[in-house]
Coordinates of C-alpha atoms and ligand atoms in Angstrom, one line a residue:
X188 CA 0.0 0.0 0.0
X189 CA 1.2 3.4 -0.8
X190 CA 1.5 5.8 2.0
X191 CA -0.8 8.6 2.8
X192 CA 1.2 12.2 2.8
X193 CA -0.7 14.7 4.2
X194 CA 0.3 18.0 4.0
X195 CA -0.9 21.4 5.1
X196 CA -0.4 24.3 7.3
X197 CA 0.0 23.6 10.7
X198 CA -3.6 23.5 12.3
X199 CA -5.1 21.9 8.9
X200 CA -5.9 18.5 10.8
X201 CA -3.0 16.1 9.5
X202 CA -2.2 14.8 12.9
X203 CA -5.9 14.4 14.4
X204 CA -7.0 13.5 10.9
X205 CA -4.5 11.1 10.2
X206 CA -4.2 9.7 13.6
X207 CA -7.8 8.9 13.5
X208 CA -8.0 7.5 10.1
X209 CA -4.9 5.5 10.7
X210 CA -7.0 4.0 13.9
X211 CA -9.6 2.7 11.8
X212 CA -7.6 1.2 8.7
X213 CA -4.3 -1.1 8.8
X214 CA -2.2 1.9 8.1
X215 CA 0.4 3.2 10.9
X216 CA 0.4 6.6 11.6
X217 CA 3.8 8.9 11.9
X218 CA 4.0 12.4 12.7
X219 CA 6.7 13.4 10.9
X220 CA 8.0 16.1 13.4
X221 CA 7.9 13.7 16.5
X222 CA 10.0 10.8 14.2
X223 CA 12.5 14.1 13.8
X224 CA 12.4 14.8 17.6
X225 CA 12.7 11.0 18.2
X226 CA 15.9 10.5 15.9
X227 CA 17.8 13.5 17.5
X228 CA 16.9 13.5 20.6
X229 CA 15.7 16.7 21.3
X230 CA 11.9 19.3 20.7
X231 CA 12.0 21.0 16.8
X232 CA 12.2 24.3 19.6
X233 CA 15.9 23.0 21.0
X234 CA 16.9 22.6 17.5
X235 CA 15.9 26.5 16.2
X236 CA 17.5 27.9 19.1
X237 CA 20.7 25.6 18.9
X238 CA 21.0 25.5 15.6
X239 CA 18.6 27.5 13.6
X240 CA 15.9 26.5 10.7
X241 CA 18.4 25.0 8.5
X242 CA 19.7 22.3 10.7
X243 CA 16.0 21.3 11.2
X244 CA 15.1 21.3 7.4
X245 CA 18.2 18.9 7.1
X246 CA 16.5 16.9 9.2
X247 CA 13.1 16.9 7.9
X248 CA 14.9 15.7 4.1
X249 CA 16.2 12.8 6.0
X250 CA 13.2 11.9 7.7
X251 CA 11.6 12.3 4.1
X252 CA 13.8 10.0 2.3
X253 CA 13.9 7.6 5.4
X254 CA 10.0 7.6 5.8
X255 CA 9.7 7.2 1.7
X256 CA 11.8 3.6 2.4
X257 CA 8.8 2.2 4.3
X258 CA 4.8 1.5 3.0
X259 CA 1.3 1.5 4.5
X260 CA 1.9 4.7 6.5
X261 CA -0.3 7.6 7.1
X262 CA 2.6 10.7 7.6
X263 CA 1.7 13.8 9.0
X264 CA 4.3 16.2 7.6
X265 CA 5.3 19.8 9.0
X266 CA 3.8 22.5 7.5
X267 CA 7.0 23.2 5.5
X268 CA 8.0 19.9 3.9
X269 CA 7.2 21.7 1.2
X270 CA 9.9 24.2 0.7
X271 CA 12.4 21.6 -0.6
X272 CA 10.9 20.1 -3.9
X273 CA 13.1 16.9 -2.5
X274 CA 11.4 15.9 -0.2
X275 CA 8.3 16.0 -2.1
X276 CA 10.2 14.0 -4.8
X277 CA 11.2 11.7 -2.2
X278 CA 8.0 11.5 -0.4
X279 CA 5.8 10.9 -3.7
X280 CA 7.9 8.1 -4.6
X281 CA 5.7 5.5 -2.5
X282 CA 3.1 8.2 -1.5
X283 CA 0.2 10.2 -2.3
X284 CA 0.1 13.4 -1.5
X285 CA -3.1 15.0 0.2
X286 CA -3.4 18.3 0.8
X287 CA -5.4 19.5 3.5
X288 CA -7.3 22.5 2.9
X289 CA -8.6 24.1 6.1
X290 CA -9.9 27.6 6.1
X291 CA -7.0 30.0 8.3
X292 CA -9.8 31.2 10.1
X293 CA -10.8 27.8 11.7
X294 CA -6.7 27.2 11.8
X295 CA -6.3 30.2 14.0
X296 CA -9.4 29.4 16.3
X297 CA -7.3 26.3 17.9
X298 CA -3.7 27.1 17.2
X299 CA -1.3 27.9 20.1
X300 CA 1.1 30.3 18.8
X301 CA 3.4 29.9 21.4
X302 CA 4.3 26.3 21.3
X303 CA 5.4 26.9 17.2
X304 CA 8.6 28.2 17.0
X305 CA 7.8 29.5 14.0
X306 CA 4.8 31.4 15.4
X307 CA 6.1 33.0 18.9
X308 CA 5.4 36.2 17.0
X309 CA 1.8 35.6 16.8
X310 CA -1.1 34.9 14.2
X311 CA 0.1 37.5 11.7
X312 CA 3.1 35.3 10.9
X313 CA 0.5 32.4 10.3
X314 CA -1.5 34.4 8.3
X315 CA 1.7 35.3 6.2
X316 CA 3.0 31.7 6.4
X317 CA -0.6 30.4 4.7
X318 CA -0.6 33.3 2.0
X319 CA 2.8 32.1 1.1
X320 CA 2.8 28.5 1.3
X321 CA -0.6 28.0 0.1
X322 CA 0.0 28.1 -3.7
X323 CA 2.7 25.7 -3.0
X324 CA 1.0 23.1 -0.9
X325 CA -2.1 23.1 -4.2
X326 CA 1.0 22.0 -6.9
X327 CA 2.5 19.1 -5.0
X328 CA -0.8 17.7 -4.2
X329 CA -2.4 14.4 -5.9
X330 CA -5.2 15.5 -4.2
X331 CA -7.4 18.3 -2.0
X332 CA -9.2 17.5 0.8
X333 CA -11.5 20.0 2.0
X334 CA -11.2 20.5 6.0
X335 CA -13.7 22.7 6.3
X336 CA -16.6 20.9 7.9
X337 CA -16.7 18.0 10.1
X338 CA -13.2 15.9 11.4
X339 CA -15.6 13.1 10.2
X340 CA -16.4 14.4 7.1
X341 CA -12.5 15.0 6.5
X342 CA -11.8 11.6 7.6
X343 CA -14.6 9.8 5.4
X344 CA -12.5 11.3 2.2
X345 CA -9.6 10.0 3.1
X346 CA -10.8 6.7 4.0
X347 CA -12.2 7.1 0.0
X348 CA -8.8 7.5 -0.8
X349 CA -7.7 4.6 1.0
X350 CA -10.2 2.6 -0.4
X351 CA -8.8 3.5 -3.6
X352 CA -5.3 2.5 -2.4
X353 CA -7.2 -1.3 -1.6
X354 CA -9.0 -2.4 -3.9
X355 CA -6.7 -2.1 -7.2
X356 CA -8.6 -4.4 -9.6
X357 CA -9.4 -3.0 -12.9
X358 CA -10.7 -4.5 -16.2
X359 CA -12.2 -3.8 -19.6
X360 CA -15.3 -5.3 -21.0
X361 CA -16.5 -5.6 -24.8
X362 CA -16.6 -8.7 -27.3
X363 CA -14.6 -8.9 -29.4
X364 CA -11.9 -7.8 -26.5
X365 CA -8.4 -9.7 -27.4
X366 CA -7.0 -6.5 -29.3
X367 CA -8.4 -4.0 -27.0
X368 CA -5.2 -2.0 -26.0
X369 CA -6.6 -0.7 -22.9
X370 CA -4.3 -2.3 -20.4
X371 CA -1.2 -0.6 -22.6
X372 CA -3.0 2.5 -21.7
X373 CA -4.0 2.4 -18.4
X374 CA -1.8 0.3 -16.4
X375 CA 1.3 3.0 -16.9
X376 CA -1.1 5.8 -15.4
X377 CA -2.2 3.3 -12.7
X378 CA 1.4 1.9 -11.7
X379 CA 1.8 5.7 -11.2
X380 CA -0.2 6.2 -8.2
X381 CA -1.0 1.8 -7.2
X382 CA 1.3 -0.7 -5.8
X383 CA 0.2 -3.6 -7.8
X384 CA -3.1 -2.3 -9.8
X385 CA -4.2 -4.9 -12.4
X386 CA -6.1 -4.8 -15.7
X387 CA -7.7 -7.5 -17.3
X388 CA -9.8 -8.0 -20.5
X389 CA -13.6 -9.5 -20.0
X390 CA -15.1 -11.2 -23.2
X391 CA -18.7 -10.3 -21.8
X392 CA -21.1 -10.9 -24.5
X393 CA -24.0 -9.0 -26.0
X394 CA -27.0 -9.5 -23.0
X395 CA -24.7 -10.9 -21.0
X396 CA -24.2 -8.0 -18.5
X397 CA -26.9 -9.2 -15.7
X398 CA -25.0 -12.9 -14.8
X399 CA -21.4 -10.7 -14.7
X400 CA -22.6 -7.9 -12.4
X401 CA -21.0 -9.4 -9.1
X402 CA -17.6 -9.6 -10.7
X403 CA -17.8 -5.7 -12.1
X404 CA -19.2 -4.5 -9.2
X405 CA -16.3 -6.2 -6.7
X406 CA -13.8 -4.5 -9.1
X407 CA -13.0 -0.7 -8.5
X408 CA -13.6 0.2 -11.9
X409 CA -14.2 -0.8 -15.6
X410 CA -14.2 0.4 -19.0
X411 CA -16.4 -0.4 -21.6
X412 CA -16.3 -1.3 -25.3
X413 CA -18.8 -2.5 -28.3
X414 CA -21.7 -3.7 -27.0
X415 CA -22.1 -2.6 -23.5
X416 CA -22.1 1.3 -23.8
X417 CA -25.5 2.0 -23.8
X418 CA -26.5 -1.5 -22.0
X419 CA -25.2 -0.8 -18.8
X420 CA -26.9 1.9 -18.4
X421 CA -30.1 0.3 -16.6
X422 CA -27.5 -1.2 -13.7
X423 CA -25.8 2.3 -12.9
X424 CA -26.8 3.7 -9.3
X425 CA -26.1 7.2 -11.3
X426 CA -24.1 8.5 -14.7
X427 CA -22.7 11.4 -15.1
X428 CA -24.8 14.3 -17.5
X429 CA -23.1 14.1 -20.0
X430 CA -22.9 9.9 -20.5
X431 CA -26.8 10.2 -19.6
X432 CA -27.3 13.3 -22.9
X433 CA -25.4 11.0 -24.8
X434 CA -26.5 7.9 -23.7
X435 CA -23.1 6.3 -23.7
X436 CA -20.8 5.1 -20.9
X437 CA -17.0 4.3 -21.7
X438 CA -16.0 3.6 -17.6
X439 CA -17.4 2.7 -14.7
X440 CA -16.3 3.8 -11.1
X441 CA -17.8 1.5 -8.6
X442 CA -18.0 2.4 -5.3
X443 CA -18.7 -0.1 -2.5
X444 CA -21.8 -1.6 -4.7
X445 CA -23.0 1.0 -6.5
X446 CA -21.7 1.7 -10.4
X447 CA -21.2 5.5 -11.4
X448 CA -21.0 5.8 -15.4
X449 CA -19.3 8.5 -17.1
X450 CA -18.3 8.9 -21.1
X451 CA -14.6 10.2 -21.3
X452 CA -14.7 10.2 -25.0
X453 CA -15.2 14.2 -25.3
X454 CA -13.3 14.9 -22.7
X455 CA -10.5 12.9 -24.0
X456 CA -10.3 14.6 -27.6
X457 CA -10.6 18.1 -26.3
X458 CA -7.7 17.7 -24.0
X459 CA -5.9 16.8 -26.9
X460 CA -6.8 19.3 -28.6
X461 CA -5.5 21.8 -25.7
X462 CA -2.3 19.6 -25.6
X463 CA -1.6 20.3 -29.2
X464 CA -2.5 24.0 -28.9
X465 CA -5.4 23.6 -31.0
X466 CA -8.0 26.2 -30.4
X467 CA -11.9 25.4 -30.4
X468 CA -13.6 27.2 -27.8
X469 CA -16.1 29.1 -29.4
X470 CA -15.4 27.9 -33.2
X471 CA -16.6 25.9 -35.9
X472 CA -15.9 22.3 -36.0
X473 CA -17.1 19.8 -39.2
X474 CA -18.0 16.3 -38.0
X475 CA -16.9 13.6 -41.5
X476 CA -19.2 11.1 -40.1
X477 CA -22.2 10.8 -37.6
X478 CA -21.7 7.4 -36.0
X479 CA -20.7 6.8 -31.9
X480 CA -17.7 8.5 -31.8
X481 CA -19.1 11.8 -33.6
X482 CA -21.8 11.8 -31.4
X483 CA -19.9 11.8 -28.3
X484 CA -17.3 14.1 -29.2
X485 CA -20.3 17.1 -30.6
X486 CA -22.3 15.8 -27.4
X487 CA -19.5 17.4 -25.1
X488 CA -18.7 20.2 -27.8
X489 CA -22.4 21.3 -27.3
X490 CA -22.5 20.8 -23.8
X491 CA -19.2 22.4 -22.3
X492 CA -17.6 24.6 -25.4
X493 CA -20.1 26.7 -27.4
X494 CA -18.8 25.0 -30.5
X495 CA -20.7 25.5 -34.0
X496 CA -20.8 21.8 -35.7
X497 CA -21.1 20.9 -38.8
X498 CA -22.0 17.2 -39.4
X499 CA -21.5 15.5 -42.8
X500 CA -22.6 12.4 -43.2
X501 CA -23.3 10.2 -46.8
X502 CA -27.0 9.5 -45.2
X503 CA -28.2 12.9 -44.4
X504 CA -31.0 11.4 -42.9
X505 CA -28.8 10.3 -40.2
X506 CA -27.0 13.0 -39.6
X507 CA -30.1 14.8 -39.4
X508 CA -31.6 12.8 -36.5
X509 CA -28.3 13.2 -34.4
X510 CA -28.8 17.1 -34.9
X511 CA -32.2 17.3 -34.1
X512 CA -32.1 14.9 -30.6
X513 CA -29.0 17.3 -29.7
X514 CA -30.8 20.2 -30.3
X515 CA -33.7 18.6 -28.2
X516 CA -31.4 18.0 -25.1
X517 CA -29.3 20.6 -25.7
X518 CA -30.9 24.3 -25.4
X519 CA -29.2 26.3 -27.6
X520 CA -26.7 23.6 -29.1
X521 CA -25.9 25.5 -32.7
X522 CA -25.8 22.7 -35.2
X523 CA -26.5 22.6 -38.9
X524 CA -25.9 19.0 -41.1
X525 CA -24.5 18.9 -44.7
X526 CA -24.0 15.5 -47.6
X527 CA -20.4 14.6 -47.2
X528 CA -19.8 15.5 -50.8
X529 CA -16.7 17.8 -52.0
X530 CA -19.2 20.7 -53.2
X531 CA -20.7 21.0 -50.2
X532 CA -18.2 20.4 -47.9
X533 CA -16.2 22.5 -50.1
X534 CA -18.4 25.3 -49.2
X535 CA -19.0 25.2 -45.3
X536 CA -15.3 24.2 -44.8
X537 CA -14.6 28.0 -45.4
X538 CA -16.3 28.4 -42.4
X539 CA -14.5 26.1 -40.6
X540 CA -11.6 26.6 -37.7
X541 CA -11.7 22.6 -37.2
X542 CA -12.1 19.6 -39.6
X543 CA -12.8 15.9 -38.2
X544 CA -12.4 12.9 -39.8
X545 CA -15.1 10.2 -37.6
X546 CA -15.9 7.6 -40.6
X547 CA -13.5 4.4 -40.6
X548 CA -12.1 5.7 -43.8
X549 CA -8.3 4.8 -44.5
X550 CA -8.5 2.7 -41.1
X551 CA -6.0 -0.4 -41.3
X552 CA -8.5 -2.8 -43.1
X553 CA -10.5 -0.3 -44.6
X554 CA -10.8 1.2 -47.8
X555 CA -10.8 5.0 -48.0
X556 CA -12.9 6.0 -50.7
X557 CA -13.3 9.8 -51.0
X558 CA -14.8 10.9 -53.3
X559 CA -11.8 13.6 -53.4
X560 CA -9.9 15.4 -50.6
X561 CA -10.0 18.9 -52.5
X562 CA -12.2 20.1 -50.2
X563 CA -9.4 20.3 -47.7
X564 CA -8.2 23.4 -49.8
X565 CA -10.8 25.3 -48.8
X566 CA -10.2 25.1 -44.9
X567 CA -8.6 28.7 -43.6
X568 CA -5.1 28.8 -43.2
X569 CA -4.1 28.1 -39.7
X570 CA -6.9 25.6 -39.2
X571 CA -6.5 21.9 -37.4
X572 CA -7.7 18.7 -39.2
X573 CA -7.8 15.6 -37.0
X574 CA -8.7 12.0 -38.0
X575 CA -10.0 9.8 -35.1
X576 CA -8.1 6.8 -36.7
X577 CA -5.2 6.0 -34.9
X578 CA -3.4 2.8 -37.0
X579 CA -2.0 3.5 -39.7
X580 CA -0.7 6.5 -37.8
X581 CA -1.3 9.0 -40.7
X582 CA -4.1 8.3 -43.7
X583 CA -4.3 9.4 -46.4
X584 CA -7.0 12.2 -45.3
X585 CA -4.1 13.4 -42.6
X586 CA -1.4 13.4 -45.0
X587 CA -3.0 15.6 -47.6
X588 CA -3.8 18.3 -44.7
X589 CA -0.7 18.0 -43.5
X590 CA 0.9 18.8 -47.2
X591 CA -1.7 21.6 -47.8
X592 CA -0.1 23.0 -44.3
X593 CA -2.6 22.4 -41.4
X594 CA -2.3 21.5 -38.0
X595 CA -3.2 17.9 -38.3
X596 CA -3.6 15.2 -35.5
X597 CA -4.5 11.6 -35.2
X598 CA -6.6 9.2 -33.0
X599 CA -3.8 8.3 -30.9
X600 CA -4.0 11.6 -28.5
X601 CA -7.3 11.6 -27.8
X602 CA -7.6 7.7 -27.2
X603 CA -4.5 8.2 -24.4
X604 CA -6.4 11.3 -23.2
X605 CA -9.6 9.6 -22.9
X606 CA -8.0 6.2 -20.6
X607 CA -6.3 9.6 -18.1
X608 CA -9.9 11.0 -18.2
X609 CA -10.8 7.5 -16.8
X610 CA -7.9 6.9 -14.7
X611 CA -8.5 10.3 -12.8
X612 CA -12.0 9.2 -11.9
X613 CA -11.0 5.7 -10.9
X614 CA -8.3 7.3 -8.6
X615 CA -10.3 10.4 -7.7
X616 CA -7.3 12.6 -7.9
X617 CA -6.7 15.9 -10.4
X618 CA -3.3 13.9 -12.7
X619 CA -0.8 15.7 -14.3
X620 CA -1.8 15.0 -17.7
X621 CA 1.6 15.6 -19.9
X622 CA 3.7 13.8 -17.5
X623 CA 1.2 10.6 -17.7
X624 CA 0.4 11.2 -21.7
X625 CA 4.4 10.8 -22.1
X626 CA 4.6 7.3 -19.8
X627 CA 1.8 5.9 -21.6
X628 CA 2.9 6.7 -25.3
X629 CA 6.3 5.4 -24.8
X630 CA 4.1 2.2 -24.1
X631 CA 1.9 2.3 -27.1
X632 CA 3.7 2.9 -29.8
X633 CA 2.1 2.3 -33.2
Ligands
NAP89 P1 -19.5 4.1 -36.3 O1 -20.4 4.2 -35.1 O2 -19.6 2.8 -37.0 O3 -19.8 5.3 -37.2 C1 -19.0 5.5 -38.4 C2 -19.6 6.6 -39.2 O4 -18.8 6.7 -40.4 C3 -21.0 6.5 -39.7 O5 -21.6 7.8 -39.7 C4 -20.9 5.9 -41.1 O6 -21.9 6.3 -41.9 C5 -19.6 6.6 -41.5 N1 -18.9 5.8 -42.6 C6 -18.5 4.6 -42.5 N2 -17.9 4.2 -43.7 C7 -18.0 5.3 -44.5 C8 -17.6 5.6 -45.8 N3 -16.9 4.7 -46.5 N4 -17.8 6.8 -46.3 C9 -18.5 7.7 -45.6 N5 -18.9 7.5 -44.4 C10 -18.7 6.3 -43.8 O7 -18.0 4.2 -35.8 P2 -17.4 5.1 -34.6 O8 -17.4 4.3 -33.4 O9 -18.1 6.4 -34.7 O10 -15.9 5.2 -35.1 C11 -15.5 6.0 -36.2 C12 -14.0 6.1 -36.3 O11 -13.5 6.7 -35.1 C13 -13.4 4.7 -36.4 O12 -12.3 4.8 -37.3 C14 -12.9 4.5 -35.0 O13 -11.8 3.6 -34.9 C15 -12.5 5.9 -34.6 N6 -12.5 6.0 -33.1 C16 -11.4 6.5 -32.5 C17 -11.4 6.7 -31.2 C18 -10.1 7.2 -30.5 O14 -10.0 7.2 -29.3 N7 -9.2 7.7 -31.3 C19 -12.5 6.5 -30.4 C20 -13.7 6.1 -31.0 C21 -13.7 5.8 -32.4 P3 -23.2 5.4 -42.1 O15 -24.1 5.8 -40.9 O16 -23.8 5.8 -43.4 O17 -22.8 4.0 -42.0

């Protein structure tokens, strides 16, 4: 088990909190500045006066390294930990960090100024101290914990965490499921903040959900491929608003018994959009294609970016029926639907700040058959053209834009950026998502 590292101001709770959460789980609970006080010998006050700050900070990097040795601990750190970044790189190597975030106000009600040697001048040093340190204590955290109600209410999301920290079983569902690189793409984020996560692959059948429902629900979380999307929907205890608009779930978080469905698809592709610089809030995207993945991805443009869509589709008629349920669900959703032929497309792509490839076109095994990519002329300069396909790693569709001088990107961002959509929710923690992008495309290279 990874350890717990709590940090904070002092006052925030770690020591009561972790003390306490420590009592009711098989972790062991150290308070970092009594382990210092232990291993010299003397109170953190001798060592100020004898020494001064620095010989205590010394200290506190070789309790961090020490402490980073060991597993299963809750560690109550001193409100400056913080100010070497090597102690936090020593103390993330087997932990996750938790800030605790606890108003000053409440911190000041209970804190005795006197006993803190950095505080014998009195609350306005605090006050100062928090100001400063607070920006600092938000970057090195995995996570946030909000100490601002109840010690149990505190203690409950941490126990969450730990949870988290127990239970490291993952899987993904679908049939067919052999080629499903999911485990490529999730277990690097995983191994990140688990010990020992696993991923497997379930063939579950078509209908087949009901008879495995005690085996998902015992695991902490699942994703989901072809057929189970939209079929698990009946057995969630709640979905997020955007799976439920778009009636499609791509990962489950289950939580003691209850399943909590989300759709990370849109989410996914618009971080790699921001990743590659691409601009969209507020534009005008064209949709090549109104099948699953089109649907998600203009679901969550409608919902969360003020997008204008174009969707282009050989049967109109479908496209049309995607618009108009959108426009039903979605007030205000600005959408319009166009033949996927070079005239038209021709025309509206003049419009356009973003082009999207979401047919199967050029996809390894499948014939592209444009009619003609000369519509791609007509796209401003300084626009993006992205193809959901991810293998071969450039068609044919990306390689013209990329000649006529676009921004172009493939599938492969937004189907890493989609799995650390997931992975955040599974873990329940904010993740740095360049630092994991990188560890997982060194593993999935196509
Ligand atoms: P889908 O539900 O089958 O929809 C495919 C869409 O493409 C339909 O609108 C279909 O039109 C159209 N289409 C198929 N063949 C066509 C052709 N020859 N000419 C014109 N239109 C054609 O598939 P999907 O799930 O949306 O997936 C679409 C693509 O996105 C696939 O290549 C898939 O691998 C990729 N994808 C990538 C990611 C990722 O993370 N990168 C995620 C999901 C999907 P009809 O309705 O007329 O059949």
């Amino acid at each position: 088990m990874r350890n717990i590292v709590l940090i904070g101001p002092m006052g925030c709770g770690k020591s009561t909190l972790g003390s306490c959460v420590a009592g009711l789980t098989s972790y062991e609970f150290i308070d970092m500045d009594i382990f210092i006080e232990d291993k010299a010998a003397m109170t953190i006050s001798q060592m100020f006066e004898r020494y001064g700050e620095k010989y205590f900070r010394d200290r506190e990097s070789e309790a961090a390294e020490e402490l980073s040795g060991r597993r299963g601990l809750i560690i109550a750190t001193g409100g400056g930990v913080v100010l070497r970044q090597k102690n936090m790189r020593a103390l993330s190597k087997t932990g996750i960090i938790v800030f605790l975030d606890r108003p000053l106000d409440n911190i000041l009600s209970d804190v005795t100024t006197q006993d803190r040697p950095l505080l014998k001048d009195g609350p306005d040093r605090l006050r100062q101290i928090f100001k400063d340190r607070y920006d600092i204590y938000t970057d090195c955290a995995n996570k946030t914990i909000k100490n601002d109600s109840t010690k149990e209410s505190a203690a409950g999301a941490l126990i969450e965490l730990i949870d988290i920290q127990l239970n490291q079983n993952y899987a993904v569902i679908g049939d067919p499921i052999e080629h499903s690189k999911s485990p490529d793409i999730h277990l690097p984020v995983l191994r990140s903040y688990l010990d020992n996560p696993v991923y497997d692959k379930l063939r579950i059948r078509r209908g087949e959900l009901e008879e495995h429902l005690d085996t998902l629900r015992a695991l902490r979380g699942f994703n989901l491929t072809m057929p189970h999307k939209h079929d698990i929907i009946p057995y969630l205890a709640s979905i997020s608003r955007e799976a439920e608009l778009c009636g499609s779930v791509n990962t489950v978080v289950c939580n003691g018994g209850d399943m909590v469905g989300h759709t990370t698809d849109g989410a996914g592709f618009f971080s790699a959009l921001d990743s590659a610089g691409i601009e969209y809030r507020g534009g005008h995207m064209i949709f090549l294609g109104a099948g699953g993945a089109a649907r998600a991805l203009i679901y969550s443009a409608c919902i969360n970016y003020d997008v204008k869509i174009g969707i282009a589709a050989r049967s109109l008629m479908r496209a049309d029926r995607l618009m108009n349920e959108i426009k039903a669900k979605v007030p205000g959703a600005n959408i319009y639907t166009l033949p996927l032929s070079t005239d038209c497309l021709s025309q509206y792509a003049a419009e356009a700040d973003i082009l999207v490839n979401a047919t199967p076109q050029g996809m390894d095994g499948v014939d592209s058959d444009w009619e003609s990519l000369e519509f791609l002329k007509a796209l401003p300069r300084g626009s993006a053209v992205c193809d959901l396909i991810y293998a071969p790693a450039e068609t044919e569709f990306l390689k013209k834009a990329r000649e006529l001088g676009y921004k172009t990107q493939n599938g492969m961002p937004m189907l890493i950026h989609q799995a650390i959509v997931a992975d955040s929710l599974y873990l329940d923690m904010d993740l740095n998502t360049q630092e994991m992008y990188e560890k997982v495309a060194c593993n999935t290279k196509t």
